[in-house]
C-alpha cells in the first residue's frame, strides 16, 4: 500500500487543460481532477519525485514553445500522507476498446467474451501508454490499418520510445513476427518488460536500452510516439529504418507542428496515407514511396 502520495496542482490556460491532463494520466497518475483553470493530479510517492517534476516541466515548456500566447503555468507540489487510496484509485481505469481489433484493460478487470478483439493487459504505472491518451489510441488504430493493408503478410516492426510497451504489444498481437522496442528510461524498460510477459509476447518482442542510431536494420513498420521536436531531430534515422514500401507511424505531435513534420518526411521519400487530428494532437500514417 502506498503510504504517501505526491499531489500536483497546476493552474494554466483552459485551452491546454485537456493536453496537460492527458499527459499526467499517461505519465502515471491514477487520477486527475480538472477544474475551471486548474488540474490536480496524484502520483504514488516513492521518495524521489525529481523525474516526475522534470518531465512535467519539460512538457509545459514544449506547450509554451508551440503556443507562446499561453501564459506560464503555476505549479504547486505537496506530499499527502496516511491517506488510503487503495480502494478508490483503480476506478479511474476501465477497459478501452481501440479500433475494431483491440481492447486495453488493467489486470484487475475480468473480461468476458472479447468478440474477436485482441486483449492487451496494461498495469497503469510510471510509464507512457495505458491506451487512454489520444496519441496512443491513434497509433494503435493505424497499426490496425497497417495490419489490414499487409493482408496477412509476415512483417517486422520497430517501436521507438516504447514506454509501457503498449504499441509493441499491439504490433505483436496483430501479427508482427518480431518487434524491436527501444527506450532509454530505466523505469519504462522495467514496466515494458513486465507488460511483455503479462501479455505473453516476450518471445517476439525484443527490448533494448539503446538509441535509434544503434539500430542498423530496416523494418516493415516503424512507430515513434514521441514529441514533434524529437521526431524532427530523428527524421533521418527514422526514415532510414523503414524498409521498401514500409510504413511509418508518427504521433505525439501538436497540431501547429503537424505540417512541419509532414513536410520533413515527404522530403525524405514518404507519402501520407492517413492523418488523424483529435483534440490538440496529430497522428500520421506514412508510406515509403
Backbone as a ProteinNet text record, in pm:
[ID]
protein_1_A
[PRIMARY]
XXXXXXXXXXXXXXXXXXXXXXXXXXXXXXXXXXXXXXXXXXXXXXXXXXXXXXXXXXXXXXXXXXXXXXXXXXXXXXXXXXXXXXXXXXXXXXXXXXXXXXXXXXXXXXXXXXXXXXXXXXXXXXXXXXXXXXXXXXXXXXXXXXXXXXXXXXXXXXXXXXXXXXXXXXXXXXXXXXXXXXXXXXXXXXXXXXXXXXXXXXXXXXXXXXXXXXXXXXXXXXXXXXXXXXXXXXXXXXXXXXXXXXXXXXXXXXXXXXXXXXXXXXXXXXXXXXXXXXXXXXXXXXXXX
[TERTIARY]
84.7	0	88.1	54.2	130.9	100.5	203.7	183	174.4	222.2	212.9	197.3	139.6	114.1	169.4	211	258.8	144.5	103.4	-6.2	48.5	2.1	35.5	-89.5	-79.1	-184.6	-126.6	-189.6	-134.3	-243	-218	-311.5	-256.9	-340.6	-296	-415.9	-390.7	-495.9	-591.8	-723.5	-819.6	-801.9	-745.1	-730.2	-633.9	-545.4	-447.3	-472	-582.3	-608.8	-620.1	-683.7	-701.3	-566.8	-481.6	-349.2	-269	-273.7	-198.6	-252.1	-384.4	-442	-413.7	-421.6	-389.9	-244.4	-156.1	-14.4	6.7	-57	-37.3	-89.5	-201.5	-252.5	-154.3	-105.1	-10.8	121.9	156	282.4	275	155.1	145.2	47.3	-23.6	-120.7	-246.5	-288.5	-408.7	-537.9	-526.4	-646.7	-614.2	-695.1	-675.7	-810.3	-809.1	-928.6	-911.1	-1005.8	-998.9	-1101.5	-1055	-1143.6	-1145.7	-1194.4	-1210.9	-1080	-976.5	-845.8	-734	-765.4	-668	-680.2	-566.1	-560	-495.5	-556.2	-494.3	-467.4	-343.9	-306.4	-231.4	-235.6	-174.6	-84.1	31.3	128.3	170.5	183.2	238.8	376.7	398.6	523.5	621.7	731.8	831.4	959.4	952.4	1069.3	1137.9	1160.2	1229.2	1131.7	1085.7	989.1	1054.1	1186.8	1257.2	1225.9	1213.2	1189	1052.4	950.4	815.7	814.3	874.5	877.7	948.2	1058.8	1133.2	1049.5	979.7	900.7	784.7	721.9	612.3	663.6	776.4	833.4	869.5	925.5	964.2	841.4	734.1	611.4	553	552	498	581.7	712.3	797.5	766	738.7	703	573.4	473.2	347.7	371.9	451.8	476	552.2	641.2	716.8	626.8	522.8	429.9	320	277	169	219.5	303.3	364.6	263.4	141.1	39.9	-14.6	8	-36.2	60	5.7	89.7	150.4	264.9	333.5	242.8	243.7	159.8	214.1	123.5	161.8	149.5	256.9	265.5	289.4	221.4	244.7	249	352.6	367.3	355.4	293.2	296.3	276.4	320.2	311.2	192.5	106	-7.8	22.5	12.7	49	-74.5	-60.1	-156.1	-298.5	-311.2	-445.7	-457	-562.6	-579.3	-647.4	-566.1	-618.9	-646.8	-608.6	-607.2	-744.1	-849	-982.8	-1049.4	-986.9	-1052.8	-981.4	-847.7	-777.2	-801.7	-832.1	-849.5	-973.9	-1067.3	-1188.7	-1162.1	-1044.5	-1012	-977.1	-956.3	-915.2	-1020.2	-1067.7	-1165.1	-1122.8	-1175.7	-1138.6	-1166.6	-1073.9	-1085.6	-1082.9	-1189.4	-1188.9	-1116.5	-1026.3	-949.5	-966.9	-1016.5	-1040.7	-1139.8	-1119.4	-1207.5	-1143.9	-1013.3	-941.8	-883.2	-878.7	-805.3	-892.2	-858.9	-917.3	-806.7	-796.8	-693.6	-760.3	-706.4	-767.8	-660.1	-684.1	-592.7	-607.8	-507.6	-509.2	-615.9	-670.6	-768.9	-910.7	-929	-1060.2	-1073.3	-1178.4	-1205	-1306.8	-1262.5	-1348.8	-1413.3	-1530.7	-1597.8	-1555.9	-1651.2	-1621.6	-1557.1	-1456.3	-1382.9	-1438.1	-1527.7	-1592.2	-1488.9	-1388.8	-1290.2	-1178	-1179.9	-1074.8	-955.9	-838.1	-718.1	-704.3	-686.1	-674.9	-530.6	-514.1	-385.7	-403.6	-327.8	-336.9	-221.5	-254.7	-153.9	-174.7	-69.6	-70.9	-39.6	-135.1	-105.4	10.3	105.5	222.4	303.4	431.7	517.7	578.8	499.1	549.4	433.5	463.5	360.4	290.7	162.3	94.3	-1.8	-119.1	-223.2	-341.7	-329.1	-436.4	-537.6	-523.8	-622.2	-586.7	-460.6	-420.9	-450.4	-486.4	-519.7	-407.7	-284.1	-172.4	-153.4	-169.4	-158.3	-266.8	-389.3	-501	-482.4	-437.1	-415.3	-314.3	-204.9	-104.2	-161.8	-239.3	-294.9	-394	-472.4	-566	-490.7	-379	-301.4	-225.5	-188.3	-130.5	-232.3	-357.7	-463.2	-479.7	-471.7	-480.8	-367.6	-246.2	-131.2	-150.2	-197.3	-222	-316.2	-422.8	-517.3	-452.3	-370.6	-305.6	-207.9	-144.4	-45.9	-110.7	-241	-320.3	-254.6	-213.9	-158.5	-12.1	50.9	193.7	275.9	378.2	464.1	542.5	551.6	621.8	699	795.6	874	845.7	873.6	839.4	941.2	950.2	1037	953.6	957.2	884.2	987.3	997.3	1098.5	1037.3	1095	1038.3	918	939.7	827.9	746	804.1	727.4	678.6	548.4	491.1	497.2	528.9	532.5	401.3	301.1	167.4	163.9	239.1	236.3	310.6	419.8	490.8	401.8	324.3	232	123.6	69.1	-32.5	21.6	145.6	207.9	218.2	262	275.4	139.5	39.1	-94.9	-155	-116.5	-173.3	-81.6	10.5	77.3	222.5	287	428.9	509.8	598.1	680.6	785.1	841.9	939.3	920.4	930.9	922	1043.5	1111.1	1218.3	1160.9	1178.3	1127.1	1244.7	1256	1368.4	1320.8	1401.4	1378.6	1505.4	1523.9	1640	1603.2	1473.5	1427.2	1424.7	1503.2	1504.9	1369.4	1288.9	1154.8	1068	1072.1	994.1	1037.8	1168.3	1219.1	1166.4	1165.6	1115.8	966.3	889	745.4	715.8	786.4	764.2	794.6	905.3	942.1	832.4	780.1	672.5	547.2	515.1	395.8	411.6	531.6	553.2	526.9	573.2	547.1	399.7	338.3	197.4	109	151.8	73.6	124.4	220.2	271.5	327.3	397.4	459.6	611.2	666.3	809.5	896.1	844.7	922.2	935	848.9	852.6	890.2	892.7	927	1061.1	1155	1290.5	1314.8	1343.8	1356.4	1502.9	1532.3	1670.3	1678.2	1781.3	1812.4	1920	1876.2	1970.1	1904.2	1986.4	1938.2	1906.2	1827.9	1791.6	1915	2017	2138.1	2209.4	2181.9	2246.7	2178.9	2060.9	1986.5	2030.5	2066.8	2120.2	2027.6	1931.4	1846.5	1723	1643.9	1519.9	1401	1282.4	1161.8	1044.3	946.7	823.7	743.1	745.6	668.2	757.2	757.5	830.4	732.8	735.1	649.1	734.5	690.6	754.9	647.1	606	510.2	591.5	645.2	740	686.2	763.9	720	761.3	702.2	738.1	886.8	939.3	1080.8	1169.9	1138.3	1217.8	1206.6	1085.6	1065.4	1145.5	1144.3	1219.8	1369.8	1414.8	1557.8	1599.9	1506.8	1535.5	1487.3	1450	1385.5	1469.2	1597.6	1681.9	1695.4	1732.3	1741.5	1606.5	1497.2	1365.6	1334	1356.4	1329.9	1416	1541.6	1633.7	1595.2	1521.6	1484.9	1361.3	1292.5	1172.5	1213.7	1175.6	1212.2	1135	1166.2	1099	948.2	869.3	722.9	675.1	761	725.4	641.8	590	500.8	569.6	532	585.2	468.2	456.4	350.8	416.5	370.6	427.5	317	344.5	246.6	318.3	236.1	291.7	311.8	245.4	264.9	147.7	176	70.8	30.9	-94.8	-148.9	-66.3	-19.2	57.2	185.7	232.9	357	333.4	206.9	176	229.4	210.1	254.2	405.7	472.9	620.1	674.5	618.7	661.7	630.7	512.4	472.8	565.3	599.1	689.2	825.5	875.6	1007.2	1009.9	907.6	910.2	871	792.3	769	900.6	984.2	1113.9	1209.3	1176.6	1257.3	1200.2	1104.6	1057.2	931.9	849.1	726.3	603.9	494.6	366.8	267.3	174.1	74.7	-34.9	-59.2	-168.7	-292.6	-272.2	-385.7	-336.4	-419.4	-387.8	-506.3	-475.7	-580.1	-557.4	-653.3	-649.1	-754.5	-711.2	-804.2	-756.4	-847.3	-813	-690	-585.4	-466.8	-364.9	-394.2	-290.7	-309.2	-196.5	-194.3	-118	-174.5	-107.3	-101.1	15.3	36.6	69.5	9.1	45.4	105.1	233.1	307.1	354.6	383.1	436.6	551.8	657.6	769.5	725.8	762.1	726.7	798.4
-119.2	0	124.1	222.9	346.3	429.1	463.5	537.5	687	736.9	879.3	900.3	1015	1049.3	1187.8	1207	1336.2	1404.4	1522.8	1596	1712.7	1722.8	1835.8	1920.2	2050.5	2146.2	2239.9	2245.5	2319.2	2409.2	2539.3	2637.1	2687.5	2680.1	2721.8	2763.5	2798	2841.1	2724.5	2748.1	2638.6	2569.4	2638.2	2578.9	2461.5	2451.5	2342.2	2242.8	2258.3	2169.5	2024.2	2000.9	1862.6	1797.3	1870.2	1815.4	1787.9	1879	1861.1	1742.5	1732.3	1622.6	1487	1479.2	1353.2	1314.1	1412.9	1385.7	1330.8	1391	1348.5	1207.2	1172.1	1035.2	937.1	970	880	873.2	977.3	977.9	898	847.3	758.5	798.6	910.2	949.9	864	797	713.9	794.5	925.6	1007.5	1153.8	1223.8	1366.1	1435.4	1546.6	1627.4	1758.3	1788.5	1909.6	2010	2130.4	2239.2	2343.6	2463.4	2565.9	2599.7	2626.3	2655.6	2589.4	2471.6	2402.1	2251.8	2185.7	2039.6	1995.4	1898.2	1834.1	1688.6	1645.7	1508.1	1447.8	1315.5	1243.7	1133.8	1120.2	1017.9	939.7	806.3	729.2	783.2	816	880.4	776.5	758.1	657.2	720.7	844.9	910.5	1006.7	966.1	1051.1	1092.9	1217.6	1267.4	1355.2	1360.2	1451.1	1422.4	1294.5	1259.2	1308.5	1289.3	1335.8	1486.8	1556.3	1702.9	1751.9	1685.2	1723.1	1703.4	1588.8	1559.2	1656.7	1694.4	1791.4	1925.5	1969.9	2098.4	2092.9	1981.8	1966.6	1971	1905	1906.1	2046.8	2118.2	2254	2348.2	2330.1	2411.5	2382.8	2255.5	2219.5	2286.1	2288.9	2355.6	2504.5	2566.2	2710.2	2744	2655.2	2682.5	2677.3	2592.5	2580.9	2686.5	2716.8	2813.7	2923.4	3014.3	3115.8	3210.3	3216.7	3304.5	3251.8	3122.6	3063.3	3104.5	3164.2	3208.6	3089.8	3115	3009.8	2956.5	2824.1	2760.1	2786	2790.6	2800	2661	2615.4	2477.1	2474.1	2382.6	2358.4	2207.8	2161	2020.1	2006	1899.1	1867.2	1718	1669.3	1527.5	1507.2	1411.8	1375.7	1242.8	1239.2	1118.9	1055.5	922.5	846.1	853.2	857.7	850.7	720.8	646.5	517	533.9	534.2	546.2	409.5	304.9	173.6	131.5	171.8	126.5	218.2	331.6	428.9	456.1	449.1	496.9	411.4	282	193.8	225.7	298.7	330.5	423.2	486.4	574.4	496.4	365.1	284.9	178.9	178.9	80.6	31.1	-83.1	-133.5	-31.1	-21.6	73.5	-2.4	6.5	-50	47	-8.2	73.6	15.2	97.4	48.4	-67.6	-159	-275.2	-402.8	-396.7	-521.9	-532.4	-423.4	-425.2	-379.2	-428.4	-378.3	-376.6	-266.6	-248.5	-248	-326.7	-336.4	-351.1	-298	-322.9	-466.5	-520.6	-663.7	-703.4	-609.1	-647.7	-658.5	-618.9	-628.7	-764.3	-837.3	-966.6	-948.2	-976	-957.5	-1088.7	-1077.5	-1195.6	-1218.5	-1228.4	-1250	-1125.6	-1148.3	-1037	-1001	-1084	-1057	-1030.5	-1115	-1106.4	-1006.6	-934.4	-836.9	-904.5	-846.4	-891.2	-811.7	-882.1	-818	-775.7	-650.4	-600	-562.7	-627.4	-602.1	-510.8	-395.7	-297.4	-257.8	-265.9	-218.5	-69.6	18.8	161.2	190	268	293.9	408.4	407.7	520.8	517.3	495.4	498.1	527.9	591.3	624.2	499	516.3	414.9	327.6	381.3	298.6	286.4	340.7	332	443.8	534.6	640.5	766.2	787.8	912.5	907.8	1023.9	1035.4	984.9	1016.1	975.3	823.9	761.7	615.5	547.8	596.7	538.1	557	675	699.6	603	579.4	483.8	343.3	303.4	168.1	150.9	253.9	246	233.6	305.2	296.7	163.8	105.2	-30.1	-127.4	-112.7	-198	-173.9	-47.7	-15.4	-81.5	-75.1	-138.4	-289.3	-347.3	-492.1	-534	-458.2	-490.9	-473	-368.9	-342.5	-453	-512.9	-617.9	-752.1	-764	-881.7	-1013.5	-1022.5	-1147.1	-1169.4	-1077.8	-1090.5	-1077.7	-1162.1	-1153.5	-1022.4	-955.8	-828.2	-810.6	-718.9	-683.3	-537.8	-499.9	-364.5	-311.8	-179.1	-108.4	-4.7	-7.5	87.9	174.6	300.7	391.7	470.2	454.9	516.9	438.3	312.2	219.3	249.3	316.9	348.7	224.1	212	93.3	-30.2	-11.6	-123.5	-152.1	-67.6	-98.3	-107.9	-23	-27.5	-150.5	-186.6	-309	-431	-431	-542.1	-546	-429.6	-424.2	-479.5	-444.9	-496.5	-649.3	-701.4	-846.8	-916.1	-857.8	-918.4	-919.7	-819.8	-810.2	-869.2	-954	-1037.2	-1010.6	-912.7	-889.4	-1011.4	-1057.6	-1174.2	-1138.5	-1017.8	-968.4	-819.6	-774	-632.1	-593.4	-487.7	-429.5	-307.5	-302.2	-192.4	-121	10.1	88.1	188	205.7	313.5	333	454.1	483.7	503.3	509.5	533.7	400.6	385.3	257.3	220.2	319	288.9	231.5	294.9	245.6	105.8	80	-52.9	-160.1	-129.7	-225.8	-252.6	-145.4	-160.9	-235.4	-199.2	-265.5	-414.2	-449.1	-591.1	-668.5	-610.7	-676.7	-691.9	-587.5	-593.7	-693.7	-709.2	-808.8	-949.8	-977.4	-1109	-1125.6	-1018.6	-1024.1	-1055.8	-1009.9	-1029.9	-1145.6	-1222.7	-1343.3	-1313	-1198.6	-1164.7	-1151.9	-1188	-1168.4	-1244.6	-1351.5	-1428.8	-1362.5	-1263	-1195.6	-1048.5	-993.6	-852.6	-844.6	-774.2	-764.6	-622.5	-610.1	-480.5	-440.4	-316	-268.7	-131.5	-117.1	15.8	75.9	142.6	197.6	309.7	385.1	491.6	437.6	513.1	472.7	459.3	539.9	536.8	401.6	323	192.3	84.2	115	17.4	28.9	-82	-80.8	-145.7	-223.3	-295.2	-211.7	-257.4	-189.9	-277.7	-216.7	-282.8	-252.7	-340.2	-318.2	-202.1	-187.1	-83.7	-19.9	112.7	186.8	282	284.4	374.5	465.2	590.6	684.1	774.3	745.4	828.6	908.9	1021	1099.4	1241	1339.1	1476.9	1522.5	1629.7	1678	1711.3	1771.8	1809.3	1685.7	1582.3	1459.6	1392.8	1390.8	1328.2	1402	1534.7	1612.2	1590.3	1582.7	1557.2	1418.9	1323.8	1185.3	1153.9	1255.7	1232.1	1142.8	1171.1	1093.2	947.7	918.5	777.3	706.2	775.7	712.5	671.2	763.1	732.4	615.7	613.1	508.1	370.4	362.1	232.9	171.9	247.8	197.2	128.9	2.4	-73.6	-31.7	-93.2	-64.3	-88.3	9.8	5.1	-11	26	13.6	129.7	114.1	213	281.9	408.6	487.8	554	530.4	590.7	689.9	814.2	920.4	984.9	1008.4	1076.8	1149.1	1210.8	1299.9	1439	1469	1593	1687.1	1805.5	1904.7	1963.4	2001.8	2042.8	2148.3	2254.3	2355.3	2300.9	2184.1	2126.9	2017.9	1984.6	1872.9	1890.6	2007.9	2031.2	2029.8	2082.1	2081.7	1939.7	1852.7	1712.7	1644.9	1670.5	1607.8	1649.9	1778.1	1825.6	1758.3	1743.1	1683.3	1539.8	1463.7	1323.3	1308.5	1398.5	1396.8	1419.3	1507	1531.8	1413.6	1322.9	1202.8	1080.4	1102.8	992.7	923	991	929.9	1003.7	930.1	992.4	966.6	1058.4	1048.8	951.3	853	757.8	803.6	844.1	885.5	978.8	1074.7	1168.2	1171.1	1163.5	1167.5	1290.1	1382.3	1500.6	1483.6	1483.7	1471.3	1557.7	1646.3	1743.7	1822	1827.7	1905.4	1825.8	1698.4	1606.8	1560.4	1529.7	1477.4	1344.5	1245.7	1118.4	1097.2	1059	1044.5	899.7	850.9	722.1	749.9	717	744.2	612.8	617.6	500.9	544.7	463.5	495.6	483.6	583.1	580.5	467.1
0	0	0	-84.8	-89.3	34.7	112.9	237.2	214.2	101.5	72.6	-76.6	-110.7	-249.7	-278.3	-401.5	-447.5	-521.4	-473.4	-535.9	-616.5	-740.3	-826.2	-846.2	-817.3	-851	-956.2	-1073.1	-1185.9	-1243.7	-1240.1	-1294.4	-1428.1	-1531.9	-1663.8	-1747.3	-1872.9	-1964.1	-1990.8	-1985.6	-2009.3	-2144	-2242.9	-2376.2	-2378.5	-2279.8	-2279.2	-2165.8	-2093.3	-1980.3	-2022.9	-2137.9	-2182.3	-2212.8	-2284.4	-2317.4	-2191.5	-2095.2	-1970.8	-1891.9	-1879.3	-1800.8	-1864.6	-1997.6	-2065.7	-2042.9	-2050.3	-2026	-1885.3	-1785.8	-1647.1	-1623.4	-1686.6	-1675	-1736.5	-1857.7	-1923.3	-1849.1	-1775.4	-1702.2	-1572.9	-1539.2	-1425	-1317.9	-1337	-1236.1	-1248.9	-1141.8	-1149	-1144.3	-1123.8	-1121.2	-1137.5	-1220.2	-1245.1	-1227.6	-1155.2	-1134.2	-1209.9	-1300.6	-1381.5	-1330.1	-1298.7	-1258.7	-1369.7	-1340.4	-1443.2	-1512.6	-1438.5	-1497.7	-1418.5	-1363.5	-1279.1	-1298.5	-1292.1	-1291.5	-1161	-1094.4	-979	-1014.5	-991.8	-1024.2	-906.8	-895.1	-783.4	-837.4	-774.3	-812.8	-688.7	-700.2	-587.9	-553.4	-427.6	-387.1	-334.8	-407.3	-369.9	-316.8	-275.5	-216.4	-310.3	-434.6	-530.1	-639	-631.6	-729.4	-834.6	-837	-927.5	-1073.5	-1110.9	-1250.6	-1295.2	-1212	-1247.4	-1261.3	-1166.1	-1170.7	-1296.5	-1331.8	-1452	-1576.9	-1585.4	-1704	-1719.8	-1610	-1616.1	-1666.7	-1613.5	-1657.2	-1805.3	-1849.4	-1990.2	-2080.7	-2040.5	-2119.9	-2127.9	-2017.1	-2015.8	-2102.8	-2100.7	-2189.1	-2335.4	-2366.7	-2502.9	-2547	-2459.3	-2492	-2514.7	-2427.6	-2438.2	-2566.2	-2610.3	-2732.6	-2855.4	-2849.9	-2962.2	-2953.1	-2830.7	-2808.3	-2715	-2765.6	-2678	-2615.4	-2673	-2615.8	-2482.9	-2454.5	-2328	-2216.9	-2112.7	-2001.9	-1928.3	-1867.7	-1792.8	-1682.4	-1666.8	-1565.7	-1426.5	-1329.8	-1188.6	-1126.8	-1068.9	-1021.4	-870.5	-805.3	-662.9	-639.5	-571.1	-535.6	-384.1	-339.5	-196.3	-177	-62.2	-29.2	64.8	30.7	114.2	181.7	311.8	387	451.2	474.5	554.7	502.1	369.9	311.6	233.8	256.8	192.6	57.9	-47.4	-182.1	-245.5	-181.7	-245.8	-298.4	-228.8	-266.6	-368.1	-403.8	-490.9	-621.6	-625.4	-744	-866.8	-847	-962.2	-1043.4	-986.7	-1061.9	-1179.6	-1183	-1294.5	-1420.8	-1410.9	-1526	-1556.3	-1679.2	-1723.6	-1861.4	-1907	-2039.1	-2149	-2244.3	-2354.2	-2486.8	-2564.3	-2698.8	-2791.2	-2872.9	-2965.9	-3105.3	-3198.7	-3333	-3332.4	-3426.1	-3435.5	-3383.2	-3351.1	-3324.3	-3184.4	-3107.6	-2981.8	-2865.2	-2748	-2624	-2518.8	-2446.1	-2344.4	-2208	-2115	-1982.7	-1876.3	-1755.5	-1644.6	-1596.3	-1528.3	-1494	-1394.1	-1317.7	-1217.2	-1274.7	-1401.1	-1463.8	-1533	-1500.5	-1562.1	-1673.9	-1796.5	-1911.9	-1953.1	-2009.8	-2063.3	-2206.8	-2296.3	-2437.4	-2497.3	-2579.8	-2641.1	-2778.4	-2832.5	-2961.2	-3070.5	-3075.7	-3182.5	-3161	-3051.6	-3024.6	-2955.8	-2975.3	-2905.9	-2775.5	-2665.2	-2534.7	-2507.5	-2469.2	-2421.3	-2274.8	-2187.9	-2044.3	-2003.4	-1945.6	-1907.2	-1762.2	-1684.9	-1546.2	-1547.4	-1510.9	-1510	-1414.3	-1459.7	-1376.2	-1428.9	-1395.7	-1421.5	-1560.9	-1661.8	-1799.1	-1892.2	-2004.4	-2101.4	-2154	-2184.4	-2262.7	-2187.6	-2149.7	-2090.8	-2184.7	-2305.5	-2403	-2392.9	-2295.7	-2277.5	-2355.4	-2384.4	-2447.7	-2597.4	-2651.5	-2793.4	-2882.4	-2847.9	-2933.4	-2931.9	-2815.6	-2806.2	-2888.2	-2873.9	-2947.7	-3098.5	-3137.9	-3280.2	-3339.3	-3267.2	-3313.9	-3324.6	-3226.5	-3227.7	-3342.2	-3370.3	-3481.9	-3614.6	-3627	-3750.3	-3760.4	-3647.2	-3650.5	-3709.7	-3669.8	-3724.8	-3874.9	-3918.1	-4060.8	-4139.1	-4084.7	-4149.7	-4155.6	-4046.8	-4042.4	-4154.1	-4175.5	-4282.4	-4419.2	-4435	-4563.5	-4600.8	-4499.8	-4526.6	-4558.2	-4529.9	-4568.2	-4527.6	-4401.5	-4350.9	-4379.4	-4449.5	-4479.2	-4351	-4335.8	-4218.1	-4221.5	-4106.5	-4104.1	-3973.8	-3976.4	-3858.8	-3825.3	-3700	-3656.7	-3557	-3551.7	-3458.2	-3385.2	-3252	-3167.9	-3095.3	-3135.5	-3081.5	-2965.4	-2845.5	-2726	-2679.1	-2645.4	-2623.4	-2499.2	-2398.1	-2277.6	-2207.6	-2191.8	-2126.2	-2214.6	-2342.7	-2435.4	-2503.5	-2484.4	-2535	-2687.3	-2757.4	-2903.5	-2955.8	-2889.9	-2928	-2907.4	-2799.5	-2773.6	-2880.9	-2916.9	-3021.8	-3152.9	-3187.2	-3308.7	-3304.7	-3190.3	-3177.3	-3182.7	-3117.7	-3117.8	-3257.4	-3339.8	-3473.8	-3580.4	-3538.1	-3636	-3665.7	-3600.8	-3626.4	-3583.8	-3671.7	-3639.5	-3534.4	-3546.2	-3449.1	-3431.5	-3307	-3276	-3193.7	-3234.7	-3155.1	-3083.5	-2952.6	-2871.6	-2805.6	-2828.3	-2776.6	-2672.7	-2567.9	-2471.9	-2390.8	-2339.2	-2255.2	-2108.4	-2079.4	-1942.3	-1867.5	-1759.5	-1687.4	-1629	-1588.5	-1537.1	-1648.3	-1765.2	-1878.6	-1918	-1917.4	-1954.4	-1859.5	-1732.1	-1632.8	-1653.7	-1672.6	-1691.8	-1821	-1929	-2058	-2049.2	-1985.3	-1973	-1899.5	-1791.8	-1717.6	-1803.7	-1880.7	-1965.5	-2079.2	-2133	-2238.2	-2185.7	-2064.7	-2004.3	-1970.7	-1919.9	-1882.9	-2003.5	-2122.9	-2244.5	-2330.6	-2277.3	-2344.7	-2483.8	-2496.1	-2624.7	-2611.8	-2495.7	-2471.5	-2571.2	-2627.4	-2724.2	-2859.9	-2886.6	-3017.2	-3006.9	-2886.5	-2867.5	-2796.3	-2856.1	-2803.2	-2755	-2626.5	-2561.4	-2551.8	-2592.7	-2592.6	-2526.3	-2443	-2389.7	-2479.9	-2584.2	-2682	-2759.3	-2831.5	-2916.8	-3054.8	-3128.2	-3263.3	-3351.8	-3325.2	-3407.2	-3400.6	-3295.5	-3281.6	-3365.5	-3420.6	-3499.9	-3645.1	-3707.2	-3844.1	-3946.3	-3904.7	-3998.3	-4032.2	-4129.1	-4165.5	-4129.1	-4123.5	-4074.5	-4166.2	-4162.4	-4238.6	-4182.1	-4047.9	-3979.3	-3873.3	-3868.6	-3765.4	-3698.6	-3564.8	-3488	-3400.6	-3387.7	-3295.6	-3236.7	-3115.8	-3042.4	-2941.2	-2986	-2906.4	-2891.1	-2932.2	-2946.8	-3085.8	-3134.5	-3267.4	-3274.9	-3167.8	-3167.6	-3178.5	-3102.4	-3107.6	-3244.2	-3299	-3430.1	-3537.2	-3534.7	-3633.6	-3616.5	-3494	-3469.7	-3518.2	-3515.5	-3554.4	-3695.9	-3771.2	-3900.7	-3992.1	-4003.7	-4095.1	-4051.4	-3925.5	-3885.8	-3884.2	-3853.1	-3859.2	-4002.9	-4096.2	-4236.8	-4285.1	-4239.6	-4285.3	-4235	-4125.3	-4067.7	-4132.6	-4217.8	-4284.9	-4414.6	-4428.8	-4547.2	-4671.2	-4784.1	-4909.6	-4895.7	-4936.8	-4928.2	-4783.5	-4687.8	-4547.2	-4497.4	-4375.4	-4314.9	-4197.1	-4175.1	-4064.2	-3992.2	-3861.4	-3779.8	-3683.8	-3687.1	-3604.6	-3522.4	-3393	-3308.8	-3195.9	-3106.7	-3005.6	-3061.5	-3173.5	-3247.8	-3219.4	-3169.2	-3150.4	-3286	-3299.5	-3429.3	-3502.2	-3435	-3508.7	-3571.9	-3525.3	-3577.5	-3682.5	-3707.2	-3795.8	-3936.5	-3995.3	-4132.8	-4144	-4042.3	-4044.3	-4045.9	-3962.3	-3959.3	-4092	-4144.2	-4270.2	-4384.1	-4392.1	-4497.8	-4488.6	-4366	-4348.1	-4403.3	-4375.1	-4418.1	-4564.7	-4617.6	-4761.7	-4836.9	-4783.4	-4847.5	-4831.4	-4738.6	-4717	-4789	-4880.4	-4963	-4915.4	-4835.4	-4785.4	-4837.2	-4848.9	-4883.5	-4770.7	-4754.8	-4648.5	-4688.3	-4602.9	-4622.2	-4546.5	-4423.3	-4340.4	-4230.6	-4195.7	-4087.6	-3992	-3862.1	-3759.9	-3671.8	-3672.7	-3586.6	-3478.3	-3354.5	-3242.3	-3127.2	-3083.3	-2979.8	-3025.1	-2944.2	-2981.6	-3061.1	-3089	-3134.1	-3277.6	-3341.7	-3477.9	-3478.3	-3547.3	-3571.5	-3722	-3772.1	-3915.5	-3950.1	-4058.3	-4116.7	-4254.1	-4270.1	-4392.5	-4454.2	-4584	-4651.6	-4742.6	-4743.2	-4831.5	-4976.6	-5056.8	-5197.9	-5269.2
[MASK]
+++++++++++++++++++++++++++++++++++++++++++++++++++++++++++++++++++++++++++++++++++++++++++++++++++++++++++++++++++++++++++++++++++++++++++++++++++++++++++++++++++++++++++++++++++++++++++++++++++++++++++++++++++++++++++++++++++++++++++++++++++++++++++++++++++++++++++++++++++++++++++++++++

